[in-house]
Amino acid sequence: MCTGKCSRFVGLSLIPLSLVCMVANALLLVPQGKTNWTNVSNLSLQVWLMAGFVGGGLMVLCPGIAAVRAGGKGCCGVGCCGNRCRMLRSIFSSAFGVLGAIYCLSVSGAGLRIGPICLINGQWEYHFKDTEGSYLLNHTLWDLCVEPPGVVSWNVTLFSLLVAASCLEVVLCGIQLVNATLGVFCGDCRKKEVGHSGGGAGAKTPLLPGCVLTFSFPQGTPQ
């Protein structure tokens, strides 16, 4: 696969993943879709760190857009330099994306291990913190949380989604780092149309470096 096509594929994969992370983080702020418990004392620290919105979201959305642009075609993307400038920008943005995805992965993993803040026996605490994540396999403990209702399954589902999405983001951003580096040094392997001098059917007249305009002349018509 050419570096340009690979860039476009990676970018078009990163963009929806980043949007999934932002939506998941937004849902963590409203357990069961209600704002009754949207405050510092009722939601865990890992929710307020906004790892899905900032790390797996915005910090990956930018590299995704940069990768799509690096894989595009146009007057600024071909010629003697090819897509090298945009590939170079994609290297830095992909490194930025790796950091964001790792941040999202680490915070979401901690959120799964520690568990949510919930009300048990009249106390709002991290009641599953000392279980070291074993509560994930013991669903009977989930029903002990009185408020917010169903918060454990809500958090486990969304944090698991963030973990999975951020793992994919790390892999894709890493691939784009290597791909963009190859693109800087080797250029894009896609064939470029080169204008041909002289008349004839289908002659191409260059306008700008990398841009061609095709004129078709009917047979027998003076050119």
PDB file of N, CA, C and O in Angstrom, residues 16-93:
ATOM      1  N   PRO A  16     -13.318   8.550  13.495  1.00  0.00           N
ATOM      2  CA  PRO A  16     -14.455   7.991  14.237  1.00  0.00           C
ATOM      3  C   PRO A  16     -14.083   7.466  15.620  1.00  0.00           C
ATOM      4  O   PRO A  16     -14.884   7.557  16.558  1.00  0.00           O
ATOM      5  N   LEU A  17     -12.869   6.925  15.764  1.00  0.00           N
ATOM      6  CA  LEU A  17     -12.442   6.455  17.082  1.00  0.00           C
ATOM      7  C   LEU A  17     -12.369   7.608  18.081  1.00  0.00           C
ATOM      8  O   LEU A  17     -12.770   7.461  19.242  1.00  0.00           O
ATOM      9  N   SER A  18     -11.861   8.752  17.638  1.00  0.00           N
ATOM     10  CA  SER A  18     -11.781   9.911  18.523  1.00  0.00           C
ATOM     11  C   SER A  18     -13.171  10.394  18.912  1.00  0.00           C
ATOM     12  O   SER A  18     -13.404  10.794  20.062  1.00  0.00           O
ATOM     13  N   LEU A  19     -14.111  10.349  17.980  1.00  0.00           N
ATOM     14  CA  LEU A  19     -15.486  10.762  18.285  1.00  0.00           C
ATOM     15  C   LEU A  19     -16.138   9.792  19.265  1.00  0.00           C
ATOM     16  O   LEU A  19     -16.895  10.212  20.152  1.00  0.00           O
ATOM     17  N   VAL A  20     -15.851   8.498  19.117  1.00  0.00           N
ATOM     18  CA  VAL A  20     -16.369   7.494  20.059  1.00  0.00           C
ATOM     19  C   VAL A  20     -15.863   7.785  21.467  1.00  0.00           C
ATOM     20  O   VAL A  20     -16.627   7.717  22.453  1.00  0.00           O
ATOM     21  N   CYS A  21     -14.582   8.140  21.606  1.00  0.00           N
ATOM     22  CA  CYS A  21     -14.009   8.443  22.921  1.00  0.00           C
ATOM     23  C   CYS A  21     -14.678   9.671  23.549  1.00  0.00           C
ATOM     24  O   CYS A  21     -14.961   9.682  24.746  1.00  0.00           O
ATOM     25  N   MET A  22     -14.936  10.689  22.738  1.00  0.00           N
ATOM     26  CA  MET A  22     -15.560  11.892  23.278  1.00  0.00           C
ATOM     27  C   MET A  22     -16.987  11.625  23.738  1.00  0.00           C
ATOM     28  O   MET A  22     -17.418  12.100  24.791  1.00  0.00           O
ATOM     29  N   VAL A  23     -17.725  10.828  22.957  1.00  0.00           N
ATOM     30  CA  VAL A  23     -19.104  10.496  23.343  1.00  0.00           C
ATOM     31  C   VAL A  23     -19.109   9.649  24.614  1.00  0.00           C
ATOM     32  O   VAL A  23     -19.922   9.867  25.522  1.00  0.00           O
ATOM     33  N   ALA A  24     -18.193   8.667  24.695  1.00  0.00           N
ATOM     34  CA  ALA A  24     -18.120   7.808  25.880  1.00  0.00           C
ATOM     35  C   ALA A  24     -17.816   8.618  27.129  1.00  0.00           C
ATOM     36  O   ALA A  24     -18.402   8.396  28.196  1.00  0.00           O
ATOM     37  N   ASN A  25     -16.886   9.581  27.016  1.00  0.00           N
ATOM     38  CA  ASN A  25     -16.551  10.424  28.168  1.00  0.00           C
ATOM     39  C   ASN A  25     -17.738  11.291  28.579  1.00  0.00           C
ATOM     40  O   ASN A  25     -17.999  11.506  29.769  1.00  0.00           O
ATOM     41  N   ALA A  26     -18.461  11.803  27.591  1.00  0.00           N
ATOM     42  CA  ALA A  26     -19.641  12.616  27.896  1.00  0.00           C
ATOM     43  C   ALA A  26     -20.701  11.790  28.624  1.00  0.00           C
ATOM     44  O   ALA A  26     -21.340  12.270  29.576  1.00  0.00           O
ATOM     45  N   LEU A  27     -20.870  10.530  28.233  1.00  0.00           N
ATOM     46  CA  LEU A  27     -21.855   9.669  28.899  1.00  0.00           C
ATOM     47  C   LEU A  27     -21.430   9.314  30.316  1.00  0.00           C
ATOM     48  O   LEU A  27     -22.283   9.110  31.191  1.00  0.00           O
ATOM     49  N   LEU A  28     -20.114   9.227  30.560  1.00  0.00           N
ATOM     50  CA  LEU A  28     -19.653   8.950  31.927  1.00  0.00           C
ATOM     51  C   LEU A  28     -20.044  10.063  32.894  1.00  0.00           C
ATOM     52  O   LEU A  28     -20.180   9.833  34.099  1.00  0.00           O
ATOM     53  N   LEU A  29     -20.213  11.264  32.370  1.00  0.00           N
ATOM     54  CA  LEU A  29     -20.590  12.405  33.219  1.00  0.00           C
ATOM     55  C   LEU A  29     -22.054  12.376  33.614  1.00  0.00           C
ATOM     56  O   LEU A  29     -22.469  13.104  34.529  1.00  0.00           O
ATOM     57  N   VAL A  30     -22.858  11.568  32.931  1.00  0.00           N
ATOM     58  CA  VAL A  30     -24.295  11.506  33.226  1.00  0.00           C
ATOM     59  C   VAL A  30     -24.707  10.053  33.418  1.00  0.00           C
ATOM     60  O   VAL A  30     -25.240   9.431  32.495  1.00  0.00           O
ATOM     61  N   PRO A  31     -24.460   9.464  34.588  1.00  0.00           N
ATOM     62  CA  PRO A  31     -24.831   8.063  34.823  1.00  0.00           C
ATOM     63  C   PRO A  31     -26.300   7.814  34.517  1.00  0.00           C
ATOM     64  O   PRO A  31     -27.175   8.565  34.959  1.00  0.00           O
ATOM     65  N   GLN A  32     -26.548   6.774  33.735  1.00  0.00           N
ATOM     66  CA  GLN A  32     -27.898   6.417  33.301  1.00  0.00           C
ATOM     67  C   GLN A  32     -28.584   7.552  32.525  1.00  0.00           C
ATOM     68  O   GLN A  32     -29.806   7.618  32.453  1.00  0.00           O
ATOM     69  N   GLY A  33     -27.787   8.449  31.975  1.00  0.00           N
ATOM     70  CA  GLY A  33     -28.340   9.539  31.195  1.00  0.00           C
ATOM     71  C   GLY A  33     -28.997  10.628  32.011  1.00  0.00           C
ATOM     72  O   GLY A  33     -29.732  11.457  31.468  1.00  0.00           O
ATOM     73  N   LYS A  34     -28.703  10.675  33.312  1.00  0.00           N
ATOM     74  CA  LYS A  34     -29.304  11.680  34.195  1.00  0.00           C
ATOM     75  C   LYS A  34     -28.208  12.554  34.805  1.00  0.00           C
ATOM     76  O   LYS A  34     -27.101  12.090  35.063  1.00  0.00           O
ATOM     77  N   THR A  35     -28.537  13.810  35.046  1.00  0.00           N
ATOM     78  CA  THR A  35     -27.573  14.760  35.598  1.00  0.00           C
ATOM     79  C   THR A  35     -27.661  14.871  37.123  1.00  0.00           C
ATOM     80  O   THR A  35     -27.019  15.736  37.716  1.00  0.00           O
ATOM     81  N   ASN A  36     -28.451  14.014  37.758  1.00  0.00           N
ATOM     82  CA  ASN A  36     -28.644  14.091  39.222  1.00  0.00           C
ATOM     83  C   ASN A  36     -27.344  13.928  39.994  1.00  0.00           C
ATOM     84  O   ASN A  36     -27.196  14.464  41.094  1.00  0.00           O
ATOM     85  N   TRP A  37     -26.398  13.165  39.420  1.00  0.00           N
ATOM     86  CA  TRP A  37     -25.157  12.866  40.151  1.00  0.00           C
ATOM     87  C   TRP A  37     -23.929  13.478  39.468  1.00  0.00           C
ATOM     88  O   TRP A  37     -22.802  13.063  39.730  1.00  0.00           O
ATOM     89  N   THR A  38     -24.163  14.467  38.615  1.00  0.00           N
ATOM     90  CA  THR A  38     -23.045  15.101  37.915  1.00  0.00           C
ATOM     91  C   THR A  38     -22.409  16.162  38.798  1.00  0.00           C
ATOM     92  O   THR A  38     -22.642  17.367  38.646  1.00  0.00           O
ATOM     93  N   ASN A  39     -21.628  15.736  39.759  1.00  0.00           N
ATOM     94  CA  ASN A  39     -20.874  16.641  40.626  1.00  0.00           C
ATOM     95  C   ASN A  39     -19.627  15.919  41.116  1.00  0.00           C
ATOM     96  O   ASN A  39     -19.509  14.697  40.991  1.00  0.00           O
ATOM     97  N   VAL A  40     -18.711  16.671  41.678  1.00  0.00           N
ATOM     98  CA  VAL A  40     -17.397  16.129  42.052  1.00  0.00           C
ATOM     99  C   VAL A  40     -17.508  15.023  43.087  1.00  0.00           C
ATOM    100  O   VAL A  40     -16.742  14.056  43.067  1.00  0.00           O
ATOM    101  N   SER A  41     -18.450  15.122  44.002  1.00  0.00           N
ATOM    102  CA  SER A  41     -18.533  14.152  45.101  1.00  0.00           C
ATOM    103  C   SER A  41     -19.183  12.837  44.685  1.00  0.00           C
ATOM    104  O   SER A  41     -19.064  11.840  45.396  1.00  0.00           O
ATOM    105  N   ASN A  42     -19.868  12.810  43.550  1.00  0.00           N
ATOM    106  CA  ASN A  42     -20.584  11.598  43.135  1.00  0.00           C
ATOM    107  C   ASN A  42     -19.984  10.890  41.929  1.00  0.00           C
ATOM    108  O   ASN A  42     -20.437   9.814  41.554  1.00  0.00           O
ATOM    109  N   LEU A  43     -18.961  11.488  41.311  1.00  0.00           N
ATOM    110  CA  LEU A  43     -18.313  10.863  40.163  1.00  0.00           C
ATOM    111  C   LEU A  43     -16.821  10.689  40.453  1.00  0.00           C
ATOM    112  O   LEU A  43     -16.211  11.516  41.125  1.00  0.00           O
ATOM    113  N   SER A  44     -16.257   9.618  39.928  1.00  0.00           N
ATOM    114  CA  SER A  44     -14.858   9.311  40.222  1.00  0.00           C
ATOM    115  C   SER A  44     -13.908  10.310  39.562  1.00  0.00           C
ATOM    116  O   SER A  44     -14.257  10.986  38.585  1.00  0.00           O
ATOM    117  N   LEU A  45     -12.692  10.379  40.088  1.00  0.00           N
ATOM    118  CA  LEU A  45     -11.679  11.280  39.554  1.00  0.00           C
ATOM    119  C   LEU A  45     -11.380  10.963  38.095  1.00  0.00           C
ATOM    120  O   LEU A  45     -11.151  11.874  37.283  1.00  0.00           O
ATOM    121  N   GLN A  46     -11.391   9.684  37.743  1.00  0.00           N
ATOM    122  CA  GLN A  46     -11.054   9.279  36.376  1.00  0.00           C
ATOM    123  C   GLN A  46     -12.058   9.825  35.364  1.00  0.00           C
ATOM    124  O   GLN A  46     -11.702  10.058  34.204  1.00  0.00           O
ATOM    125  N   VAL A  47     -13.294  10.040  35.798  1.00  0.00           N
ATOM    126  CA  VAL A  47     -14.295  10.644  34.902  1.00  0.00           C
ATOM    127  C   VAL A  47     -13.971  12.106  34.669  1.00  0.00           C
ATOM    128  O   VAL A  47     -14.012  12.604  33.542  1.00  0.00           O
ATOM    129  N   TRP A  48     -13.602  12.822  35.734  1.00  0.00           N
ATOM    130  CA  TRP A  48     -13.334  14.256  35.645  1.00  0.00           C
ATOM    131  C   TRP A  48     -12.013  14.568  34.958  1.00  0.00           C
ATOM    132  O   TRP A  48     -11.793  15.715  34.536  1.00  0.00           O
ATOM    133  N   LEU A  49     -11.140  13.588  34.821  1.00  0.00           N
ATOM    134  CA  LEU A  49      -9.874  13.823  34.114  1.00  0.00           C
ATOM    135  C   LEU A  49     -10.069  13.973  32.605  1.00  0.00           C
ATOM    136  O   LEU A  49      -9.136  14.355  31.892  1.00  0.00           O
ATOM    137  N   MET A  50     -11.267  13.669  32.121  1.00  0.00           N
ATOM    138  CA  MET A  50     -11.635  13.874  30.715  1.00  0.00           C
ATOM    139  C   MET A  50     -10.661  13.194  29.752  1.00  0.00           C
ATOM    140  O   MET A  50     -10.316  13.747  28.708  1.00  0.00           O
ATOM    141  N   ALA A  51     -10.228  11.992  30.103  1.00  0.00           N
ATOM    142  CA  ALA A  51      -9.264  11.290  29.246  1.00  0.00           C
ATOM    143  C   ALA A  51      -9.861  10.959  27.887  1.00  0.00           C
ATOM    144  O   ALA A  51      -9.170  11.002  26.865  1.00  0.00           O
ATOM    145  N   GLY A  52     -11.144  10.621  27.860  1.00  0.00           N
ATOM    146  CA  GLY A  52     -11.773  10.308  26.584  1.00  0.00           C
ATOM    147  C   GLY A  52     -11.993  11.529  25.725  1.00  0.00           C
ATOM    148  O   GLY A  52     -11.829  11.478  24.502  1.00  0.00           O
ATOM    149  N   PHE A  53     -12.351  12.630  26.343  1.00  0.00           N
ATOM    150  CA  PHE A  53     -12.634  13.845  25.581  1.00  0.00           C
ATOM    151  C   PHE A  53     -11.355  14.515  25.096  1.00  0.00           C
ATOM    152  O   PHE A  53     -11.252  14.933  23.942  1.00  0.00           O
ATOM    153  N   VAL A  54     -10.367  14.604  25.990  1.00  0.00           N
ATOM    154  CA  VAL A  54      -9.125  15.299  25.651  1.00  0.00           C
ATOM    155  C   VAL A  54      -8.106  14.346  25.025  1.00  0.00           C
ATOM    156  O   VAL A  54      -7.618  14.571  23.910  1.00  0.00           O
ATOM    157  N   GLY A  55      -7.765  13.262  25.752  1.00  0.00           N
ATOM    158  CA  GLY A  55      -6.709  12.361  25.299  1.00  0.00           C
ATOM    159  C   GLY A  55      -7.087  11.558  24.065  1.00  0.00           C
ATOM    160  O   GLY A  55      -6.505  11.713  22.991  1.00  0.00           O
ATOM    161  N   GLY A  56      -8.088  10.688  24.211  1.00  0.00           N
ATOM    162  CA  GLY A  56      -8.500   9.864  23.084  1.00  0.00           C
ATOM    163  C   GLY A  56      -9.356  10.598  22.081  1.00  0.00           C
ATOM    164  O   GLY A  56      -9.588  10.089  20.981  1.00  0.00           O
ATOM    165  N   GLY A  57      -9.825  11.804  22.447  1.00  0.00           N
ATOM    166  CA  GLY A  57     -10.683  12.571  21.555  1.00  0.00           C
ATOM    167  C   GLY A  57      -9.941  13.623  20.762  1.00  0.00           C
ATOM    168  O   GLY A  57      -9.494  13.386  19.648  1.00  0.00           O
ATOM    169  N   LEU A  58      -9.780  14.800  21.341  1.00  0.00           N
ATOM    170  CA  LEU A  58      -9.184  15.929  20.624  1.00  0.00           C
ATOM    171  C   LEU A  58      -7.741  15.669  20.217  1.00  0.00           C
ATOM    172  O   LEU A  58      -7.322  16.052  19.122  1.00  0.00           O
ATOM    173  N   MET A  59      -6.959  15.025  21.108  1.00  0.00           N
ATOM    174  CA  MET A  59      -5.547  14.787  20.811  1.00  0.00           C
ATOM    175  C   MET A  59      -5.348  13.734  19.711  1.00  0.00           C
ATOM    176  O   MET A  59      -4.250  13.592  19.185  1.00  0.00           O
ATOM    177  N   VAL A  60      -6.394  12.995  19.382  1.00  0.00           N
ATOM    178  CA  VAL A  60      -6.319  12.016  18.302  1.00  0.00           C
ATOM    179  C   VAL A  60      -7.063  12.504  17.063  1.00  0.00           C
ATOM    180  O   VAL A  60      -6.714  12.135  15.938  1.00  0.00           O
ATOM    181  N   LEU A  61      -8.068  13.350  17.275  1.00  0.00           N
ATOM    182  CA  LEU A  61      -8.814  13.892  16.141  1.00  0.00           C
ATOM    183  C   LEU A  61      -7.903  14.703  15.220  1.00  0.00           C
ATOM    184  O   LEU A  61      -7.975  14.589  13.986  1.00  0.00           O
ATOM    185  N   CYS A  62      -7.034  15.514  15.806  1.00  0.00           N
ATOM    186  CA  CYS A  62      -6.111  16.338  15.002  1.00  0.00           C
ATOM    187  C   CYS A  62      -5.160  15.479  14.157  1.00  0.00           C
ATOM    188  O   CYS A  62      -5.005  15.728  12.954  1.00  0.00           O
ATOM    189  N   PRO A  63      -4.518  14.447  14.720  1.00  0.00           N
ATOM    190  CA  PRO A  63      -3.689  13.570  13.887  1.00  0.00           C
ATOM    191  C   PRO A  63      -4.491  12.851  12.799  1.00  0.00           C
ATOM    192  O   PRO A  63      -3.970  12.601  11.710  1.00  0.00           O
ATOM    193  N   GLY A  64      -5.753  12.522  13.111  1.00  0.00           N
ATOM    194  CA  GLY A  64      -6.586  11.873  12.109  1.00  0.00           C
ATOM    195  C   GLY A  64      -6.821  12.773  10.908  1.00  0.00           C
ATOM    196  O   GLY A  64      -6.703  12.349   9.754  1.00  0.00           O
ATOM    197  N   ILE A  65      -7.140  14.038  11.178  1.00  0.00           N
ATOM    198  CA  ILE A  65      -7.362  14.996  10.088  1.00  0.00           C
ATOM    199  C   ILE A  65      -6.061  15.227   9.321  1.00  0.00           C
ATOM    200  O   ILE A  65      -6.051  15.306   8.088  1.00  0.00           O
ATOM    201  N   ALA A  66      -4.942  15.335  10.061  1.00  0.00           N
ATOM    202  CA  ALA A  66      -3.647  15.541   9.414  1.00  0.00           C
ATOM    203  C   ALA A  66      -3.283  14.360   8.516  1.00  0.00           C
ATOM    204  O   ALA A  66      -2.709  14.539   7.431  1.00  0.00           O
ATOM    205  N   ALA A  67      -3.619  13.145   8.949  1.00  0.00           N
ATOM    206  CA  ALA A  67      -3.311  11.958   8.151  1.00  0.00           C
ATOM    207  C   ALA A  67      -4.144  11.924   6.874  1.00  0.00           C
ATOM    208  O   ALA A  67      -3.643  11.555   5.808  1.00  0.00           O
ATOM    209  N   VAL A  68      -5.416  12.320   6.977  1.00  0.00           N
ATOM    210  CA  VAL A  68      -6.255  12.370   5.786  1.00  0.00           C
ATOM    211  C   VAL A  68      -5.714  13.389   4.794  1.00  0.00           C
ATOM    212  O   VAL A  68      -5.649  13.148   3.590  1.00  0.00           O
ATOM    213  N   ARG A  69      -5.307  14.548   5.298  1.00  0.00           N
ATOM    214  CA  ARG A  69      -4.742  15.587   4.429  1.00  0.00           C
ATOM    215  C   ARG A  69      -3.426  15.121   3.800  1.00  0.00           C
ATOM    216  O   ARG A  69      -3.150  15.414   2.640  1.00  0.00           O
ATOM    217  N   ALA A  70      -2.627  14.406   4.573  1.00  0.00           N
ATOM    218  CA  ALA A  70      -1.354  13.909   4.039  1.00  0.00           C
ATOM    219  C   ALA A  70      -1.567  12.883   2.940  1.00  0.00           C
ATOM    220  O   ALA A  70      -0.728  12.722   2.062  1.00  0.00           O
ATOM    221  N   GLY A  71      -2.696  12.189   2.989  1.00  0.00           N
ATOM    222  CA  GLY A  71      -2.973  11.182   1.971  1.00  0.00           C
ATOM    223  C   GLY A  71      -3.753  11.706   0.798  1.00  0.00           C
ATOM    224  O   GLY A  71      -4.113  10.949  -0.108  1.00  0.00           O
ATOM    225  N   GLY A  72      -4.037  13.029   0.782  1.00  0.00           N
ATOM    226  CA  GLY A  72      -4.824  13.602  -0.295  1.00  0.00           C
ATOM    227  C   GLY A  72      -3.995  13.906  -1.523  1.00  0.00           C
ATOM    228  O   GLY A  72      -2.777  13.786  -1.542  1.00  0.00           O
ATOM    229  N   LYS A  73      -4.694  14.334  -2.574  1.00  0.00           N
ATOM    230  CA  LYS A  73      -4.045  14.723  -3.820  1.00  0.00           C
ATOM    231  C   LYS A  73      -4.359  16.182  -4.096  1.00  0.00           C
ATOM    232  O   LYS A  73      -5.325  16.729  -3.595  1.00  0.00           O
ATOM    233  N   GLY A  74      -3.564  16.794  -4.925  1.00  0.00           N
ATOM    234  CA  GLY A  74      -3.827  18.175  -5.297  1.00  0.00           C
ATOM    235  C   GLY A  74      -2.561  18.889  -5.684  1.00  0.00           C
ATOM    236  O   GLY A  74      -1.465  18.333  -5.675  1.00  0.00           O
ATOM    237  N   CYS A  75      -2.693  20.166  -6.039  1.00  0.00           N
ATOM    238  CA  CYS A  75      -1.541  20.925  -6.516  1.00  0.00           C
ATOM    239  C   CYS A  75      -0.454  21.030  -5.465  1.00  0.00           C
ATOM    240  O   CYS A  75       0.717  21.144  -5.785  1.00  0.00           O
ATOM    241  N   CYS A  76      -0.860  21.035  -4.198  1.00  0.00           N
ATOM    242  CA  CYS A  76       0.136  21.169  -3.137  1.00  0.00           C
ATOM    243  C   CYS A  76       0.634  19.813  -2.674  1.00  0.00           C
ATOM    244  O   CYS A  76       1.497  19.735  -1.812  1.00  0.00           O
ATOM    245  N   GLY A  77       0.087  18.742  -3.221  1.00  0.00           N
ATOM    246  CA  GLY A  77       0.462  17.433  -2.718  1.00  0.00           C
ATOM    247  C   GLY A  77       1.301  16.614  -3.653  1.00  0.00           C
ATOM    248  O   GLY A  77       1.681  15.504  -3.338  1.00  0.00           O
ATOM    249  N   VAL A  78       1.550  17.125  -4.879  1.00  0.00           N
ATOM    250  CA  VAL A  78       2.375  16.363  -5.801  1.00  0.00           C
ATOM    251  C   VAL A  78       3.471  17.254  -6.346  1.00  0.00           C
ATOM    252  O   VAL A  78       3.613  18.403  -5.976  1.00  0.00           O
ATOM    253  N   GLY A  79       4.237  16.746  -7.296  1.00  0.00           N
ATOM    254  CA  GLY A  79       5.335  17.532  -7.831  1.00  0.00           C
ATOM    255  C   GLY A  79       6.651  17.024  -7.295  1.00  0.00           C
ATOM    256  O   GLY A  79       6.782  15.903  -6.837  1.00  0.00           O
ATOM    257  N   CYS A  80       7.653  17.902  -7.300  1.00  0.00           N
ATOM    258  CA  CYS A  80       8.995  17.476  -6.911  1.00  0.00           C
ATOM    259  C   CYS A  80       9.060  17.078  -5.443  1.00  0.00           C
ATOM    260  O   CYS A  80       9.849  16.243  -5.052  1.00  0.00           O
ATOM    261  N   CYS A  81       8.246  17.690  -4.611  1.00  0.00           N
ATOM    262  CA  CYS A  81       8.287  17.383  -3.170  1.00  0.00           C
ATOM    263  C   CYS A  81       7.249  16.351  -2.769  1.00  0.00           C
ATOM    264  O   CYS A  81       7.282  15.855  -1.649  1.00  0.00           O
ATOM    265  N   GLY A  82       6.311  16.050  -3.655  1.00  0.00           N
ATOM    266  CA  GLY A  82       5.264  15.105  -3.299  1.00  0.00           C
ATOM    267  C   GLY A  82       4.475  15.597  -2.100  1.00  0.00           C
ATOM    268  O   GLY A  82       4.211  16.780  -1.950  1.00  0.00           O
ATOM    269  N   ASN A  83       4.116  14.666  -1.212  1.00  0.00           N
ATOM    270  CA  ASN A  83       3.370  15.005  -0.001  1.00  0.00           C
ATOM    271  C   ASN A  83       4.295  15.140   1.201  1.00  0.00           C
ATOM    272  O   ASN A  83       3.859  15.026   2.337  1.00  0.00           O
ATOM    273  N   ARG A  84       5.575  15.389   0.960  1.00  0.00           N
ATOM    274  CA  ARG A  84       6.544  15.333   2.051  1.00  0.00           C
ATOM    275  C   ARG A  84       6.251  16.336   3.161  1.00  0.00           C
ATOM    276  O   ARG A  84       6.428  16.031   4.339  1.00  0.00           O
ATOM    277  N   CYS A  85       5.831  17.537   2.808  1.00  0.00           N
ATOM    278  CA  CYS A  85       5.560  18.552   3.845  1.00  0.00           C
ATOM    279  C   CYS A  85       4.408  18.120   4.732  1.00  0.00           C
ATOM    280  O   CYS A  85       4.481  18.206   5.961  1.00  0.00           O
ATOM    281  N   ARG A  86       3.347  17.641   4.111  1.00  0.00           N
ATOM    282  CA  ARG A  86       2.195  17.214   4.901  1.00  0.00           C
ATOM    283  C   ARG A  86       2.500  15.936   5.666  1.00  0.00           C
ATOM    284  O   ARG A  86       1.987  15.722   6.761  1.00  0.00           O
ATOM    285  N   MET A  87       3.324  15.076   5.107  1.00  0.00           N
ATOM    286  CA  MET A  87       3.741  13.884   5.837  1.00  0.00           C
ATOM    287  C   MET A  87       4.578  14.257   7.055  1.00  0.00           C
ATOM    288  O   MET A  87       4.471  13.634   8.114  1.00  0.00           O
ATOM    289  N   LEU A  88       5.399  15.288   6.912  1.00  0.00           N
ATOM    290  CA  LEU A  88       6.218  15.729   8.048  1.00  0.00           C
ATOM    291  C   LEU A  88       5.331  16.254   9.170  1.00  0.00           C
ATOM    292  O   LEU A  88       5.547  15.946  10.347  1.00  0.00           O
ATOM    293  N   ARG A  89       4.304  17.025   8.817  1.00  0.00           N
ATOM    294  CA  ARG A  89       3.362  17.497   9.840  1.00  0.00           C
ATOM    295  C   ARG A  89       2.636  16.324  10.487  1.00  0.00           C
ATOM    296  O   ARG A  89       2.345  16.339  11.689  1.00  0.00           O
ATOM    297  N   SER A  90       2.340  15.319   9.679  1.00  0.00           N
ATOM    298  CA  SER A  90       1.630  14.152  10.205  1.00  0.00           C
ATOM    299  C   SER A  90       2.477  13.378  11.204  1.00  0.00           C
ATOM    300  O   SER A  90       1.944  12.758  12.128  1.00  0.00           O
ATOM    301  N   ILE A  91       3.810  13.406  11.036  1.00  0.00           N
ATOM    302  CA  ILE A  91       4.688  12.729  12.001  1.00  0.00           C
ATOM    303  C   ILE A  91       4.522  13.330  13.386  1.00  0.00           C
ATOM    304  O   ILE A  91       4.320  12.635  14.382  1.00  0.00           O
ATOM    305  N   PHE A  92       4.595  14.668  13.460  1.00  0.00           N
ATOM    306  CA  PHE A  92       4.483  15.339  14.757  1.00  0.00           C
ATOM    307  C   PHE A  92       3.090  15.183  15.352  1.00  0.00           C
ATOM    308  O   PHE A  92       2.939  14.960  16.554  1.00  0.00           O
ATOM    309  N   SER A  93       2.068  15.294  14.520  1.00  0.00           N
ATOM    310  CA  SER A  93       0.711  15.166  15.034  1.00  0.00           C
ATOM    311  C   SER A  93       0.418  13.727  15.480  1.00  0.00           C
ATOM    312  O   SER A  93      -0.301  13.509  16.455  1.00  0.00           O
TER     313      SER A  93
END
